[in-house]
PDB file of C-alpha atoms in Angstrom:
ATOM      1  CA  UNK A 225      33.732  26.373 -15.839  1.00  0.00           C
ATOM      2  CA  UNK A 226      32.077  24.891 -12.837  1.00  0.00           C
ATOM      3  CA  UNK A 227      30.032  21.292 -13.378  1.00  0.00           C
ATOM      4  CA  UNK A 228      26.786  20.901 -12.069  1.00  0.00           C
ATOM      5  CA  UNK A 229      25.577  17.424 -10.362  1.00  0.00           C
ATOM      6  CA  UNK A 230      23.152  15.866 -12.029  1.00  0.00           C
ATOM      7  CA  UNK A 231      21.271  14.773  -9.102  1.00  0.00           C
ATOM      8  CA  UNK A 232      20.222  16.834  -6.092  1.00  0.00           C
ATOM      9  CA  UNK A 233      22.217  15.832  -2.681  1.00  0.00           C
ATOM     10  CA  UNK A 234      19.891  14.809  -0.280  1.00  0.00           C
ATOM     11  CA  UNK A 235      19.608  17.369   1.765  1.00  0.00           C
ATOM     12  CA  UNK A 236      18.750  19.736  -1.086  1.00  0.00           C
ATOM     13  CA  UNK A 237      15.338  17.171  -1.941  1.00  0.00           C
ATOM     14  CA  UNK A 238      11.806  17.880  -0.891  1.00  0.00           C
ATOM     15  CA  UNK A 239      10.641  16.355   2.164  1.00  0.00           C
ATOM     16  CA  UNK A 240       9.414  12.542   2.424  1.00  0.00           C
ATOM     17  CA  UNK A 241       7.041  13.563   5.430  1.00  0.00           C
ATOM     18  CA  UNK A 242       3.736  14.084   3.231  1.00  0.00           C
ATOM     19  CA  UNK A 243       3.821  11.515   1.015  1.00  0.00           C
ATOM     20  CA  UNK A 244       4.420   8.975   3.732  1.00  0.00           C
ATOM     21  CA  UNK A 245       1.816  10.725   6.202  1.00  0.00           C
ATOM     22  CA  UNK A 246      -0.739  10.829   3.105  1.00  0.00           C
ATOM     23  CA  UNK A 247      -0.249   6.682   2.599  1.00  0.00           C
ATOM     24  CA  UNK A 248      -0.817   6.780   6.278  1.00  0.00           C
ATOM     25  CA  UNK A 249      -3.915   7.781   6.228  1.00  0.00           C
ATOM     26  CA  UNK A 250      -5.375   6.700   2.575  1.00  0.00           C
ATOM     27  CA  UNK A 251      -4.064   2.855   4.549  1.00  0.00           C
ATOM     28  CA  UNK A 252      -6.801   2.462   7.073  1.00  0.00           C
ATOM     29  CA  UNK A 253      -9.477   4.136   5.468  1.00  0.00           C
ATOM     30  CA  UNK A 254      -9.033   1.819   2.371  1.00  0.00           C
ATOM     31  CA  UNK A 255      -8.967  -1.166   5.064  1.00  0.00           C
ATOM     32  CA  UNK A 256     -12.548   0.468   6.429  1.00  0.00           C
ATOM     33  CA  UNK A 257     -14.057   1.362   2.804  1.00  0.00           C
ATOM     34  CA  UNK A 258     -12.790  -1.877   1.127  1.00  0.00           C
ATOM     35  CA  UNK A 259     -15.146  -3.726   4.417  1.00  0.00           C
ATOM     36  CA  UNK A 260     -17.505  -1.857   3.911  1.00  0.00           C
ATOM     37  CA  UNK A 261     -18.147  -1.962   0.376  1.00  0.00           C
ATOM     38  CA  UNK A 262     -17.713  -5.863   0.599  1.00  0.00           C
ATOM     39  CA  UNK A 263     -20.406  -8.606   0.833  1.00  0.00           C
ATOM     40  CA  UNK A 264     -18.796 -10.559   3.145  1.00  0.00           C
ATOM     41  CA  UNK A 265     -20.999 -10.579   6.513  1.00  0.00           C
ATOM     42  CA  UNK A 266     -17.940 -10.465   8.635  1.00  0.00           C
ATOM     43  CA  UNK A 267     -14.184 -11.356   9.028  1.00  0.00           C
ATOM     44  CA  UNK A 268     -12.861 -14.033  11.785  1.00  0.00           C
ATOM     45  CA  UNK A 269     -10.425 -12.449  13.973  1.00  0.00           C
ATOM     46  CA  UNK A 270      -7.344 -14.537  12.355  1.00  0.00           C
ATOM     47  CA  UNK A 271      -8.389 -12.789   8.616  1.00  0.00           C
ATOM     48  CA  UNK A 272      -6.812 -10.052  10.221  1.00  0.00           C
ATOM     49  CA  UNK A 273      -3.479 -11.016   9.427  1.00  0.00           C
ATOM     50  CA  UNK A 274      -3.497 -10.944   5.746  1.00  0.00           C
ATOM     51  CA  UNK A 275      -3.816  -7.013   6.285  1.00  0.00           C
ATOM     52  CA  UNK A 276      -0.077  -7.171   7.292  1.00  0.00           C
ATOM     53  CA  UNK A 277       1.274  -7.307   3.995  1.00  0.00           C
ATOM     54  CA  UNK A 278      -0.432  -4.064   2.760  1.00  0.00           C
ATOM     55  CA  UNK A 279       0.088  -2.058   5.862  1.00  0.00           C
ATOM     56  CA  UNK A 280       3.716  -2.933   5.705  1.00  0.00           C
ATOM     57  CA  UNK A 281       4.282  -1.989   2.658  1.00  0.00           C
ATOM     58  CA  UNK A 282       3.018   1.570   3.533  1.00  0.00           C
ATOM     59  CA  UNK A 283       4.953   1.543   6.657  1.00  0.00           C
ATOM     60  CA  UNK A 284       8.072   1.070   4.017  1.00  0.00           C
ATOM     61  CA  UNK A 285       7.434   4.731   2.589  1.00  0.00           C
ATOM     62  CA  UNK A 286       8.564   5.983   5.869  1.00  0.00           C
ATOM     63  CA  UNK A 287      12.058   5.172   4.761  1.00  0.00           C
ATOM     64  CA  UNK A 288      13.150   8.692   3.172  1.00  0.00           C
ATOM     65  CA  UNK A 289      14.678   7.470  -0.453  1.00  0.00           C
ATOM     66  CA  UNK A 290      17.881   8.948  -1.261  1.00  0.00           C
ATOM     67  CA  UNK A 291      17.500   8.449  -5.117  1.00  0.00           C
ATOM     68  CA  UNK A 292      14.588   9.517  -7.438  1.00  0.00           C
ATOM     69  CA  UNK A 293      14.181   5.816  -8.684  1.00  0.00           C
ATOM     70  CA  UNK A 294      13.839   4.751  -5.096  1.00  0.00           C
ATOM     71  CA  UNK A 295      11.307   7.698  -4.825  1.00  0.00           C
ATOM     72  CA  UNK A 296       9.223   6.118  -7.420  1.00  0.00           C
ATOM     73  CA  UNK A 297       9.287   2.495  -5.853  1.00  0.00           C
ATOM     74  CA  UNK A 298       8.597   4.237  -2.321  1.00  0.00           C
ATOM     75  CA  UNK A 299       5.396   6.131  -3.976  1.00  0.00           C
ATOM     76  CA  UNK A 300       4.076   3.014  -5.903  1.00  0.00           C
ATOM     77  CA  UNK A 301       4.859   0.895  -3.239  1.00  0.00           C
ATOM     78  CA  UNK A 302       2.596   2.724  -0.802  1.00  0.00           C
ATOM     79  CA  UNK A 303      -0.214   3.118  -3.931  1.00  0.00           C
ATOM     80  CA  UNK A 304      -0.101  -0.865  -4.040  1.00  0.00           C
ATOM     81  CA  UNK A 305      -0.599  -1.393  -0.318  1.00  0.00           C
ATOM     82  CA  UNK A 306      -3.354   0.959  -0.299  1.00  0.00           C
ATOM     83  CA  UNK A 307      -4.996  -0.706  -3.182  1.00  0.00           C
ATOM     84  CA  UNK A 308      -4.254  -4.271  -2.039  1.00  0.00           C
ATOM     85  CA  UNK A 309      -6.083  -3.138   1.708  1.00  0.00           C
ATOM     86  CA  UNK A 310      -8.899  -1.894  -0.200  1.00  0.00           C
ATOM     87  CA  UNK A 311      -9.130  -4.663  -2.525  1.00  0.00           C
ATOM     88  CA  UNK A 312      -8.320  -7.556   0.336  1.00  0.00           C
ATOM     89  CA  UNK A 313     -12.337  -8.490   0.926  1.00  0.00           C
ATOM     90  CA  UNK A 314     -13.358  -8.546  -2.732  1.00  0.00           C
ATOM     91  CA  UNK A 315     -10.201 -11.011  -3.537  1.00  0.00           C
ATOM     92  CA  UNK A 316     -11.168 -13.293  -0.531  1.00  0.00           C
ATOM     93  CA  UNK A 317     -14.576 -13.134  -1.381  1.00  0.00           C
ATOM     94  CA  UNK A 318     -14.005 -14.184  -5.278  1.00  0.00           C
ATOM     95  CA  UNK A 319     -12.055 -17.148  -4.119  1.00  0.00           C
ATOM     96  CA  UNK A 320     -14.565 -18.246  -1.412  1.00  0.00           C
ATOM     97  CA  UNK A 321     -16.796 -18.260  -4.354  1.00  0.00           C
ATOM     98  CA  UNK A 322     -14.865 -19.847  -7.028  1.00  0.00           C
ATOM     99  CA  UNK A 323     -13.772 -22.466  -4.310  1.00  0.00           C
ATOM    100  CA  UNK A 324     -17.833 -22.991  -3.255  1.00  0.00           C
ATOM    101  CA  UNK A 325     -18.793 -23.209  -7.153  1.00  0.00           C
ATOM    102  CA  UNK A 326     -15.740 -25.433  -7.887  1.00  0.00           C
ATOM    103  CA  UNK A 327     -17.055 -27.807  -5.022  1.00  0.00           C
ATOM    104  CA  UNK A 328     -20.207 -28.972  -6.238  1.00  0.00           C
ATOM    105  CA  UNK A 329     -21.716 -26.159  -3.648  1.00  0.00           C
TER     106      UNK A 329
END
């Protein structure tokens, strides 16, 4: 009687292209629609920076995971960044306004 692996080697496993092209994509146009949806008038050019964190952690799907678990932390990682680039200008403009209320403004 043969035994069967448990897990798939990793050759065998779908293909990581998709999912990391799809966070790709869904990255910047959360960037554009969480702008656009904001009512902030405008961004300085150093607010750019705080997009980093998102967009890197969408660049980290592009490392193909070699276990299912690390599968799952690849595909919610990417989720998060996407929802933290679309959610970036309404979290910045919450605090400018709890900072300005908070001040006697």
């Amino acid at each position: 009687m043969t035994k069967t692996s448990a897990t798939r080697r990793p050759d065998e496993r779908q293909q990581w292209l998709p999912v990391a092209a799809l966070f790709t994509a869904l990255a910047p146009a959360a960037v554009w629609c969480g702008r656009a949806t904001s009512y902030l008038p405008g961004f300085p050019p150093g607010f750019v920076l705080f997009y980093a964190l998102p967009l890197a952690m969408v660049a980290f799907t592009w490392i193909p995971p070699r276990t299912d678990a690390q599968r799952r932390r690849r595909i919610a990682l990417g989720s998060t960044g996407c929802l933290l680039a679309f959610l970036y200008p309404h979290v910045l403009l919450v605090a400018w306004l709890t900072l300005w209320a908070f001040s006697g403004g």
